[in-house]
Amino acid sequence: MKVGNTMEKQLIISIGREYGSAGHEIGQKLADKLGIELLDRNLLDEISQIKSSSYEDLARYDEKPKRFFTRTVRGYSNSPELNVAELQFALLKSKAADDDSFVVVGRCTDKIFEGIAPVLSIFISADLKDRITRIEEVRHLSEKEAIKKIEKHDKRRAAYHDYYCKTKWGKASSYDICVNSSLLGIDGTVDFLYDVVQKYLNK
């Protein structure tokens, strides 16, 4: 698949992010600039059609760690969180096997494509004050509520990632690139990552 206007070479860009770091927005803008698809919760739309399931039911368990005291019988788990994760992993792997290039936000994709397709893994953080301000504005919350929401989501994302991956969520050694979006701003971070991708594709 052609990546942007550069060359014929498959690439999957995996973006992990702190809550409130604008990781999703950066991922969308980077995908648009490269001319490739962004995958996140829209994966659930495809799965809901394939499995004739409700999007709302799938979304309820999206990117959440598996509960304790679950069991698997004949290949089926009684954990809806695990089932939703595995369905997304399978769909992503099938897209990768088709030589698709895309940006994917979250979903442990820094590791699930190993041996299947080339992956550039990125983690986006931001200064806490900027994350708080962003959540206050986007979610219309007080500072105290924004801090609580940040702590809750980061804890859940770490638990989800670390359950499926051997690496640690947010740890620099777990990713190819770690960038603080507060340093350059959203558009500056997009431009920086775009330049990195071009150099990676042409190395």
XYZ file of N, CA, C and O in Angstrom:
812
model
N 0.853 -1.198 0.000
C 0.000 0.000 0.000
C 0.879 1.235 0.000
O 1.898 1.281 0.665
N 0.435 2.224 -0.717
C 1.212 3.463 -0.788
C 0.986 4.286 0.465
O -0.132 4.535 0.867
N 2.055 4.720 1.098
C 1.972 5.526 2.301
C 2.147 6.979 1.917
O 3.234 7.421 1.541
N 1.059 7.757 2.011
C 1.136 9.162 1.642
C 1.628 9.309 0.215
O 1.196 8.606 -0.685
N 2.566 10.235 -0.031
C 3.146 10.435 -1.353
C 4.619 10.064 -1.338
O 5.417 10.670 -2.042
N 4.977 9.078 -0.528
C 6.397 8.771 -0.361
C 6.841 7.576 -1.187
O 7.440 7.732 -2.231
N 6.514 6.356 -0.757
C 7.023 5.185 -1.446
C 6.135 3.988 -1.172
O 5.264 4.019 -0.301
N 6.336 2.940 -1.928
C 5.550 1.722 -1.765
C 6.149 0.897 -0.622
O 7.077 0.134 -0.824
N 5.629 1.077 0.550
C 6.153 0.349 1.702
C 5.124 0.345 2.816
O 4.593 1.392 3.172
N 4.824 -0.834 3.336
C 3.838 -0.921 4.417
C 4.406 -0.377 5.722
O 5.569 -0.574 6.039
N 3.565 0.314 6.470
C 3.957 0.781 7.793
C 2.723 0.918 8.673
O 1.708 1.474 8.259
N 2.829 0.398 9.879
C 1.791 0.568 10.890
C 2.368 1.468 11.971
O 3.458 1.219 12.479
N 1.652 2.520 12.297
C 2.087 3.445 13.342
C 1.208 3.232 14.557
O -0.006 3.429 14.506
N 1.809 2.805 15.643
C 1.098 2.518 16.884
C 1.290 3.667 17.858
O 2.416 4.062 18.139
N 0.170 4.198 18.351
C 0.257 5.335 19.270
C -0.346 4.990 20.629
O -1.544 4.714 20.744
N 0.502 4.999 21.647
C 0.042 4.916 23.025
C -0.017 6.339 23.549
O 0.690 7.215 23.035
N -0.832 6.591 24.553
C -0.958 7.984 24.986
C -1.445 8.101 26.415
O -2.229 7.281 26.890
N -0.981 9.138 27.088
C -1.527 9.513 28.376
C -2.872 10.179 28.148
O -3.083 10.849 27.128
N -3.766 10.025 29.088
C -5.076 10.648 28.969
C -4.923 12.163 29.066
O -4.295 12.680 29.992
N -5.469 12.860 28.069
C -5.360 14.309 28.060
C -4.149 14.850 27.328
O -3.935 16.057 27.289
N -3.362 13.964 26.711
C -2.147 14.393 26.006
C -2.415 14.775 24.554
O -1.494 15.162 23.842
N -3.668 14.637 24.112
C -4.064 14.889 22.710
C -3.531 13.811 21.781
O -3.397 14.035 20.566
N -3.260 12.644 22.317
C -2.725 11.554 21.500
C -3.636 11.148 20.357
O -3.166 10.870 19.250
N -4.943 11.110 20.614
C -5.878 10.731 19.558
C -5.915 11.782 18.454
O -5.883 11.453 17.253
N -5.966 13.049 18.832
C -5.990 14.125 17.834
C -4.710 14.140 17.012
O -4.740 14.326 15.789
N -3.594 13.930 17.668
C -2.311 13.877 16.962
C -2.297 12.692 16.003
O -1.847 12.806 14.858
N -2.809 11.550 16.453
C -2.873 10.380 15.594
C -3.727 10.621 14.360
O -3.368 10.213 13.247
N -4.878 11.284 14.546
C -5.765 11.570 13.414
C -5.098 12.512 12.414
O -5.148 12.289 11.202
N -4.463 13.559 12.917
C -3.816 14.528 12.033
C -2.619 13.907 11.314
O -2.359 14.220 10.139
N -1.903 13.024 12.006
C -0.770 12.350 11.378
C -1.256 11.416 10.271
O -0.677 11.374 9.176
N -2.324 10.681 10.542
C -2.894 9.785 9.534
C -3.360 10.574 8.314
O -3.113 10.172 7.164
N -4.027 11.703 8.551
C -4.501 12.538 7.447
C -3.334 13.042 6.611
O -3.396 13.061 5.370
N -2.274 13.448 7.279
C -1.114 13.994 6.568
C -0.400 12.920 5.749
O 0.142 13.197 4.673
N -0.428 11.687 6.250
C 0.205 10.569 5.542
C -0.714 9.960 4.490
O -0.280 9.197 3.642
N -1.995 10.289 4.566
C -2.946 9.730 3.618
C -3.326 8.302 3.915
O -3.628 7.514 3.014
N -3.304 7.927 5.202
C -3.683 6.569 5.596
C -4.783 6.637 6.651
O -5.125 7.700 7.154
N -5.337 5.483 6.979
C -6.482 5.406 7.879
C -6.075 5.443 9.344
O -5.019 4.922 9.709
N -6.917 6.049 10.147
C -6.754 5.968 11.599
C -7.723 4.918 12.122
O -8.910 4.934 11.795
N -7.222 4.015 12.948
C -8.054 2.991 13.558
C -8.065 3.179 15.070
O -7.028 3.307 15.697
N -9.242 3.199 15.639
C -9.386 3.245 17.086
C -10.704 2.557 17.423
O -10.855 1.371 17.166
N -11.675 3.302 17.932
C -12.963 2.680 18.243
C -13.769 2.333 17.000
O -14.756 1.598 17.095
N -13.365 2.868 15.847
C -14.069 2.495 14.624
C -13.881 1.012 14.287
O -14.626 0.450 13.471
N -12.892 0.375 14.927
C -12.747 -1.075 14.781
C -14.000 -1.796 15.288
O -14.390 -2.836 14.766
N -14.612 -1.214 16.310
C -15.803 -1.840 16.890
C -16.974 -1.824 15.921
O -17.845 -2.695 15.979
N -17.008 -0.825 15.031
C -18.057 -0.790 14.009
C -17.954 -2.011 13.105
O -18.963 -2.663 12.791
N -16.729 -2.323 12.666
C -16.514 -3.487 11.805
C -16.855 -4.781 12.534
O -17.502 -5.672 11.987
N -16.400 -4.874 13.781
C -16.648 -6.091 14.553
C -18.136 -6.286 14.813
O -18.651 -7.408 14.735
N -18.845 -5.194 15.096
C -20.277 -5.301 15.371
C -21.029 -5.825 14.149
O -22.008 -6.562 14.278
N -20.569 -5.457 12.944
C -21.199 -5.944 11.720
C -20.851 -7.411 11.470
O -21.711 -8.208 11.086
N -19.582 -7.757 11.706
C -19.147 -9.133 11.482
C -19.824 -10.099 12.452
O -20.267 -11.186 12.078
N -19.911 -9.687 13.703
C -20.441 -10.556 14.756
C -21.922 -10.311 15.051
O -22.484 -10.969 15.933
N -22.527 -9.361 14.325
C -23.930 -9.002 14.574
C -24.144 -8.643 16.042
O -25.114 -9.073 16.680
N -23.200 -7.867 16.560
C -23.256 -7.432 17.948
C -23.541 -5.942 18.019
O -23.391 -5.218 17.040
N -23.936 -5.484 19.183
C -24.198 -4.069 19.394
C -22.886 -3.320 19.609
O -22.043 -3.747 20.406
N -22.720 -2.181 18.904
C -21.532 -1.355 19.104
C -21.443 -0.919 20.557
O -20.360 -0.932 21.156
N -22.565 -0.541 21.143
C -22.577 -0.073 22.530
C -22.098 -1.145 23.492
O -21.372 -0.867 24.453
N -22.498 -2.398 23.249
C -22.062 -3.500 24.109
C -20.563 -3.721 24.005
O -19.877 -3.964 25.005
N -20.033 -3.637 22.775
C -18.598 -3.804 22.574
C -17.822 -2.651 23.203
O -16.791 -2.858 23.850
N -18.312 -1.431 23.018
C -17.617 -0.239 23.524
C -17.523 -0.239 25.047
O -16.591 0.314 25.623
N -18.474 -0.876 25.692
C -18.487 -0.924 27.156
C -17.243 -1.635 27.706
O -16.804 -1.365 28.830
N -16.672 -2.534 26.913
C -15.533 -3.324 27.388
C -14.239 -3.009 26.632
O -13.239 -3.704 26.786
N -14.270 -1.935 25.843
C -13.121 -1.584 25.017
C -11.963 -1.052 25.849
O -12.147 -0.191 26.715
N -10.758 -1.553 25.581
C -9.522 -1.121 26.249
C -9.643 -1.148 27.773
O -9.193 -0.238 28.473
N -10.241 -2.204 28.267
C -10.340 -2.374 29.717
C -9.647 -3.672 30.107
O -9.719 -4.662 29.374
N -8.956 -3.673 31.242
C -8.241 -4.892 31.665
C -9.214 -6.013 31.992
O -10.355 -5.782 32.400
N -8.748 -7.236 31.781
C -9.545 -8.414 32.090
C -9.817 -8.493 33.582
O -8.958 -8.213 34.398
N -11.030 -8.884 33.917
C -11.384 -9.032 35.319
C -10.736 -10.283 35.900
O -10.344 -11.197 35.186
N -10.656 -10.332 37.220
C -10.132 -11.517 37.883
C -11.169 -12.635 37.861
O -12.355 -12.406 37.589
N -10.714 -13.823 38.144
C -11.576 -14.995 38.273
C -12.369 -15.277 36.993
O -13.573 -15.525 37.025
N -11.674 -15.224 35.852
C -12.306 -15.596 34.599
C -11.763 -16.940 34.157
O -10.722 -17.398 34.627
N -12.458 -17.568 33.242
C -11.991 -18.847 32.745
C -12.352 -18.992 31.274
O -13.250 -18.313 30.774
N -11.605 -19.859 30.584
C -11.832 -20.103 29.162
C -12.218 -21.553 28.954
O -11.558 -22.468 29.448
N -13.306 -21.753 28.240
C -13.800 -23.097 27.942
C -13.966 -23.230 26.436
O -14.661 -22.429 25.811
N -13.286 -24.222 25.848
C -13.355 -24.466 24.410
C -13.044 -23.219 23.589
O -13.669 -22.934 22.577
N -12.057 -22.470 24.053
C -11.604 -21.293 23.333
C -12.411 -20.040 23.569
O -12.104 -18.988 23.012
N -13.436 -20.116 24.411
C -14.267 -18.938 24.701
C -14.116 -18.539 26.163
O -14.227 -19.371 27.058
N -13.878 -17.246 26.376
C -13.701 -16.738 27.730
C -15.012 -16.162 28.245
O -15.847 -15.682 27.479
N -15.177 -16.211 29.566
C -16.357 -15.565 30.154
C -16.069 -14.101 30.495
O -16.869 -13.450 31.139
N -14.901 -13.603 30.031
C -14.532 -12.202 30.232
C -14.862 -11.408 28.971
O -14.214 -11.582 27.935
N -15.852 -10.517 29.014
C -16.163 -9.711 27.822
C -15.010 -8.787 27.446
O -14.800 -8.508 26.262
N -14.248 -8.316 28.434
C -13.097 -7.467 28.144
C -12.071 -8.215 27.295
O -11.523 -7.670 26.329
N -11.804 -9.465 27.673
C -10.846 -10.284 26.936
C -11.355 -10.585 25.530
O -10.613 -10.511 24.555
N -12.634 -10.910 25.419
C -13.204 -11.232 24.109
C -13.151 -10.043 23.152
O -12.805 -10.191 21.979
N -13.478 -8.852 23.653
C -13.438 -7.649 22.809
C -12.005 -7.352 22.373
O -11.748 -7.009 21.214
N -11.065 -7.496 23.296
C -9.652 -7.264 22.960
C -9.185 -8.239 21.890
O -8.554 -7.847 20.898
N -9.505 -9.513 22.044
C -9.052 -10.531 21.096
C -9.682 -10.329 19.718
O -9.035 -10.561 18.691
N -10.933 -9.897 19.682
C -11.592 -9.615 18.401
C -10.896 -8.469 17.682
O -10.685 -8.513 16.462
N -10.509 -7.434 18.425
C -9.800 -6.305 17.815
C -8.410 -6.715 17.354
O -7.969 -6.330 16.264
N -7.713 -7.506 18.155
C -6.380 -7.963 17.765
C -6.455 -8.765 16.463
O -5.624 -8.592 15.566
N -7.445 -9.646 16.362
C -7.585 -10.480 15.169
C -7.877 -9.631 13.936
O -7.315 -9.864 12.852
N -8.743 -8.628 14.080
C -9.073 -7.763 12.951
C -7.867 -6.941 12.524
O -7.588 -6.798 11.324
N -7.129 -6.421 13.485
C -5.931 -5.634 13.169
C -4.877 -6.491 12.472
O -4.234 -6.053 11.510
N -4.702 -7.708 12.945
C -3.722 -8.600 12.327
C -4.123 -8.952 10.899
O -3.260 -9.075 10.021
N -5.417 -9.093 10.650
C -5.874 -9.409 9.293
C -5.620 -8.227 8.362
O -5.255 -8.406 7.196
N -5.795 -7.010 8.866
C -5.509 -5.821 8.060
C -4.011 -5.733 7.770
O -3.600 -5.388 6.653
N -3.205 -6.041 8.761
C -1.757 -6.017 8.568
C -1.327 -7.078 7.558
O -0.453 -6.841 6.721
N -1.955 -8.256 7.625
C -1.619 -9.348 6.703
C -1.992 -8.998 5.262
O -1.418 -9.549 4.317
N -2.935 -8.069 5.110
C -3.338 -7.608 3.774
C -2.446 -6.485 3.262
O -2.759 -5.852 2.243
N -1.352 -6.210 3.979
C -0.391 -5.161 3.614
C -0.956 -3.755 3.767
O -0.449 -2.802 3.158
N -1.983 -3.598 4.583
C -2.530 -2.262 4.837
C -1.566 -1.454 5.698
O -0.871 -1.994 6.561
N -1.545 -0.159 5.464
C -0.818 0.782 6.318
C -1.838 1.631 7.044
O -2.844 2.032 6.460
N -1.604 1.894 8.322
C -2.566 2.683 9.096
C -1.941 3.158 10.393
O -0.886 2.674 10.815
N -2.613 4.130 11.002
C -2.275 4.580 12.356
C -3.312 3.977 13.278
O -4.503 4.022 12.990
N -2.865 3.394 14.380
C -3.812 2.824 15.340
C -3.502 3.366 16.724
O -2.350 3.429 17.134
N -4.543 3.804 17.400
C -4.389 4.398 18.724
C -4.718 3.357 19.789
O -5.808 2.772 19.792
N -3.775 3.130 20.714
C -3.998 2.190 21.808
C -4.028 0.749 21.362
O -3.407 0.357 20.384
N -4.743 -0.085 22.112
C -5.005 -1.477 21.785
C -3.752 -2.340 21.688
O -3.701 -3.285 20.913
N -2.723 -1.982 22.467
C -1.511 -2.814 22.587
C -0.814 -3.055 21.259
O -0.098 -4.040 21.099
N -1.029 -2.179 20.299
C -0.496 -2.440 18.974
C 1.000 -2.202 18.853
O 1.568 -2.417 17.790
N 1.637 -1.755 19.933
C 3.094 -1.659 19.890
C 3.719 -3.044 19.873
O 4.899 -3.186 19.563
N 2.932 -4.099 20.168
C 3.510 -5.441 20.245
C 2.790 -6.503 19.419
O 3.402 -7.466 18.999
N 1.491 -6.356 19.150
C 0.755 -7.471 18.536
C 1.139 -7.734 17.084
O 0.814 -8.802 16.549
N 1.829 -6.794 16.424
C 2.189 -6.992 15.023
C 3.587 -7.582 14.837
O 4.052 -7.716 13.710
N 4.249 -7.919 15.918
C 5.610 -8.465 15.820
C 5.620 -9.715 14.944
O 4.846 -10.645 15.156
N 6.490 -9.708 13.931
C 6.580 -10.840 13.018
C 5.544 -10.818 11.913
O 5.531 -11.706 11.051
N 4.661 -9.798 11.915
C 3.602 -9.723 10.912
C 3.810 -8.543 9.965
O 3.687 -8.677 8.750
N 4.126 -7.387 10.536
C 4.269 -6.172 9.728
C 5.196 -5.194 10.436
O 5.375 -5.260 11.658
N 5.813 -4.270 9.671
C 6.682 -3.255 10.280
C 5.864 -2.264 11.099
O 4.838 -1.758 10.642
N 6.324 -1.994 12.317
C 5.600 -1.114 13.226
C 6.538 -0.045 13.774
O 7.668 -0.334 14.169
N 6.041 1.183 13.807
C 6.742 2.277 14.473
C 5.896 2.629 15.692
O 4.765 3.107 15.559
N 6.417 2.357 16.878
C 5.637 2.565 18.100
C 5.984 3.909 18.734
O 7.149 4.256 18.897
N 4.932 4.648 19.077
C 5.062 6.001 19.609
C 4.265 6.123 20.897
O 3.155 5.579 20.989
N 4.821 6.816 21.874
C 4.057 7.125 23.090
C 4.017 8.627 23.264
O 5.043 9.301 23.217
N 2.808 9.152 23.468
C 2.614 10.595 23.611
C 2.221 10.931 25.039
O 1.226 10.413 25.569
N 3.000 11.790 25.651
C 2.712 12.289 26.993
C 2.493 13.799 26.895
O 2.549 14.375 25.813
N 2.241 14.429 28.024
C 2.116 15.890 28.076
C 2.297 16.321 29.515
O 2.136 15.527 30.450
N 2.632 17.588 29.707
C 2.745 18.120 31.066
C 1.382 18.007 31.748
O 0.339 18.235 31.117
N 1.405 17.684 33.032
C 0.152 17.466 33.757
C -0.766 18.682 33.697
O -1.982 18.544 33.521
N -0.192 19.864 33.833
C -1.035 21.079 33.815
C -1.771 21.215 32.483
O -2.930 21.658 32.444
N -1.120 20.841 31.387
C -1.753 20.917 30.071
C -2.822 19.835 29.921
O -3.868 20.072 29.298
N -2.564 18.684 30.493
C -3.556 17.605 30.432
C -4.805 17.989 31.231
O -5.932 17.754 30.778
N -4.586 18.572 32.393
C -5.717 18.998 33.228
C -6.544 20.050 32.490
O -7.780 19.965 32.425
N -5.867 21.042 31.918
C -6.564 22.108 31.192
C -7.365 21.540 30.024
O -8.516 21.929 29.793
N -6.769 20.613 29.301
C -7.451 20.011 28.147
C -8.708 19.261 28.578
O -9.773 19.407 27.968
N -8.602 18.471 29.628
C -9.755 17.700 30.092
C -10.829 18.623 30.667
O -12.033 18.391 30.493
N -10.415 19.675 31.344
C -11.377 20.655 31.854
C -12.201 21.232 30.705
O -13.431 21.369 30.798
N -11.514 21.574 29.611
C -12.175 22.213 28.483
C -13.011 21.235 27.663
O -14.151 21.529 27.287
N -12.442 20.076 27.387
C -13.128 19.102 26.529
C -14.298 18.436 27.245
O -15.374 18.240 26.666
N -14.085 18.088 28.521
C -15.111 17.358 29.272
C -15.960 18.257 30.161
O -16.871 17.769 30.835
N -15.627 19.553 30.181
C -16.373 20.519 31.002
C -16.387 20.093 32.479
O -17.434 19.989 33.116
N -15.174 19.870 32.992
C -15.013 19.414 34.371
C -14.245 20.444 35.187
O -13.547 21.308 34.638
N -14.344 20.316 36.497
C -13.532 21.142 37.381
C -12.112 20.577 37.402
O -11.867 19.458 36.926
N -11.180 21.339 37.953
C -9.791 20.858 38.036
C -9.722 19.555 38.825
O -9.045 18.605 38.422
N -10.421 19.484 39.936
C -10.414 18.285 40.770
C -10.987 17.094 40.009
O -10.435 15.978 40.065
N -12.053 17.303 39.291
C -12.671 16.217 38.520
C -11.762 15.767 37.378
O -11.665 14.575 37.078
N -11.078 16.738 36.747
C -10.173 16.413 35.644
C -9.004 15.569 36.128
O -8.613 14.587 35.472
N -8.436 15.920 37.266
C -7.317 15.148 37.830
C -7.754 13.723 38.144
O -7.039 12.756 37.844
N -8.925 13.580 38.711
C -9.446 12.262 39.052
C -9.650 11.413 37.799
O -9.337 10.225 37.779
N -10.160 12.045 36.750
C -10.403 11.327 35.497
C -9.088 10.910 34.848
O -8.971 9.800 34.318
N -8.084 11.779 34.887
C -6.768 11.453 34.341
C -6.173 10.254 35.065
O -5.664 9.316 34.437
N -6.214 10.281 36.378
C -5.660 9.185 37.170
C -6.370 7.869 36.871
O -5.738 6.819 36.731
N -7.694 7.936 36.757
C -8.489 6.734 36.486
C -8.156 6.131 35.116
O -7.921 4.929 34.992
N -8.120 6.969 34.084
C -7.886 6.476 32.727
C -6.455 5.983 32.536
O -6.231 4.968 31.870
N -5.485 6.698 33.099
C -4.101 6.247 32.978
C -3.899 4.906 33.676
O -3.195 4.021 33.164
N -4.501 4.741 34.824
C -4.390 3.479 35.557
C -5.010 2.337 34.757
O -4.433 1.240 34.669
N -6.152 2.603 34.146
C -6.824 1.560 33.372
C -6.046 1.214 32.106
O -5.912 0.043 31.749
N -5.498 2.244 31.443
C -4.724 1.989 30.232
C -3.459 1.192 30.534
O -3.063 0.305 29.773
N -2.819 1.507 31.650
C -1.613 0.775 32.046
C -1.946 -0.680 32.339
O -1.216 -1.590 31.918
N -3.036 -0.911 33.060
C -3.427 -2.281 33.405
C -3.772 -3.081 32.155
O -3.400 -4.256 32.018
N -4.476 -2.455 31.233
C -4.862 -3.113 29.973
C -3.617 -3.469 29.158
O -3.449 -4.607 28.720
N -2.746 -2.493 28.952
C -1.530 -2.711 28.164
C -0.640 -3.775 28.789
O -0.178 -4.702 28.114
N -0.404 -3.664 30.078
C 0.552 -4.554 30.731
C 0.031 -5.980 30.865
O 0.821 -6.908 31.050
N -1.284 -6.163 30.762
C -1.833 -7.522 30.795
C -1.492 -8.265 29.500
O -1.144 -9.439 29.525
N -1.570 -7.561 28.364
C -1.368 -8.207 27.063
C 0.063 -8.104 26.553
O 0.435 -8.822 25.629
N 0.863 -7.202 27.111
C 2.228 -6.983 26.621
C 3.259 -7.297 27.711
O 2.978 -7.154 28.895
N 4.428 -7.679 27.285
C 5.512 -7.933 28.223
C 6.163 -6.624 28.665
O 6.833 -6.576 29.691
N 6.000 -5.588 27.866
C 6.579 -4.289 28.184
C 5.650 -3.490 29.083
O 4.493 -3.858 29.282
N 6.147 -2.386 29.625
C 5.378 -1.546 30.537
C 4.827 -0.315 29.825
O 5.550 0.365 29.101
N 3.566 -0.041 30.082
C 2.903 1.120 29.492
C 3.587 2.411 29.941
O 3.872 2.601 31.117
N 3.881 3.273 28.969
C 4.455 4.575 29.272
C 5.945 4.590 29.547
O 6.526 5.662 29.692
N 6.575 3.429 29.608
C 8.014 3.373 29.870
C 8.767 3.564 28.557
O 8.470 2.901 27.555
N 9.747 4.455 28.555
C 10.433 4.833 27.315
C 10.985 3.634 26.550
O 10.906 3.594 25.315
N 11.541 2.658 27.254
C 12.143 1.506 26.591
C 11.119 0.609 25.893
O 11.487 -0.280 25.130
N 9.843 0.854 26.137
C 8.785 0.045 25.523
C 8.408 0.535 24.127
O 7.661 -0.132 23.415
N 8.929 1.704 23.726
C 8.515 2.330 22.469
C 9.715 2.775 21.643
O 10.819 2.920 22.154
N 9.474 2.987 20.356
C 10.526 3.522 19.487
C 10.740 5.008 19.744
O 11.868 5.495 19.723
N 9.639 5.725 19.956
C 9.698 7.179 20.142
C 8.748 7.593 21.256
O 7.598 7.140 21.292
N 9.213 8.449 22.147
C 8.360 9.055 23.165
C 8.433 10.566 22.975
O 9.521 11.123 22.833
N 7.279 11.212 22.952
C 7.258 12.650 22.708
C 6.273 13.327 23.657
O 5.187 12.809 23.907
N 6.681 14.482 24.172
C 5.839 15.289 25.046
C 5.145 16.335 24.180
O 5.793 17.238 23.650
N 3.827 16.215 24.026
C 3.096 17.120 23.128
C 3.056 18.557 23.646
O 2.730 19.477 22.890
N 3.386 18.767 24.916
C 3.439 20.129 25.452
C 4.612 20.909 24.869
O 4.581 22.139 24.811
N 5.640 20.202 24.442
C 6.860 20.854 23.968
C 6.639 21.608 22.663
O 7.037 22.771 22.525
N 5.986 20.951 21.692
C 5.801 21.552 20.369
C 4.348 21.890 20.063
O 4.064 22.494 19.025
N 3.431 21.500 20.938
C 2.023 21.688 20.642
C 1.513 20.571 19.741
O 2.295 19.750 19.240
N 0.220 20.553 19.512
C -0.369 19.467 18.727
C 0.150 19.456 17.292
O 0.668 18.440 16.810
N 0.027 20.561 16.583
C 0.453 20.599 15.185
C 1.965 20.436 15.054
O 2.443 19.780 14.111
N 2.724 21.002 15.986
C 4.175 20.835 15.951
C 4.574 19.391 16.169
O 5.518 18.887 15.545
N 3.852 18.693 17.045
C 4.122 17.276 17.293
C 3.795 16.446 16.061
O 4.527 15.517 15.705
N 2.694 16.788 15.396
C 2.325 16.092 14.158
C 3.413 16.263 13.110
O 3.835 15.289 12.464
N 3.888 17.484 12.934
C 4.945 17.752 11.946
C 6.219 16.985 12.289
O 6.883 16.426 11.400
N 6.574 16.974 13.563
C 7.771 16.251 14.007
C 7.653 14.760 13.695
O 8.568 14.148 13.139
N 6.501 14.166 14.041
C 6.305 12.739 13.809
C 6.237 12.413 12.318
O 6.711 11.363 11.883
N 5.656 13.308 11.552
C 5.612 13.106 10.098
C 7.030 13.023 9.536
O 7.337 12.146 8.714
N 7.899 13.922 9.978
C 9.289 13.904 9.513
C 9.988 12.623 9.937
O 10.775 12.044 9.166
N 9.710 12.159 11.148
C 10.300 10.902 11.631
C 9.852 9.741 10.751
O 10.650 8.878 10.372
N 8.564 9.703 10.430
C 8.022 8.628 9.589
C 8.687 8.628 8.220
O 9.055 7.574 7.699
N 8.874 9.811 7.626
C 9.519 9.879 6.306
C 10.941 9.327 6.363
O 11.361 8.576 5.461
N 11.670 9.692 7.395
C 13.036 9.190 7.530
C 13.034 7.683 7.786
O 13.899 6.954 7.268
N 12.072 7.208 8.549
C 11.973 5.769 8.823
C 11.677 5.001 7.537
O 12.270 3.952 7.282
N 10.776 5.528 6.724
C 10.408 4.848 5.479
C 11.546 4.828 4.472
O 11.637 3.924 3.646
N 12.407 5.824 4.543
C 13.479 5.939 3.557
C 14.848 5.513 4.099
O 15.854 5.775 3.434
N 14.861 4.892 5.257
C 16.158 4.510 5.826
C 16.801 3.393 5.015
O 16.121 2.623 4.347
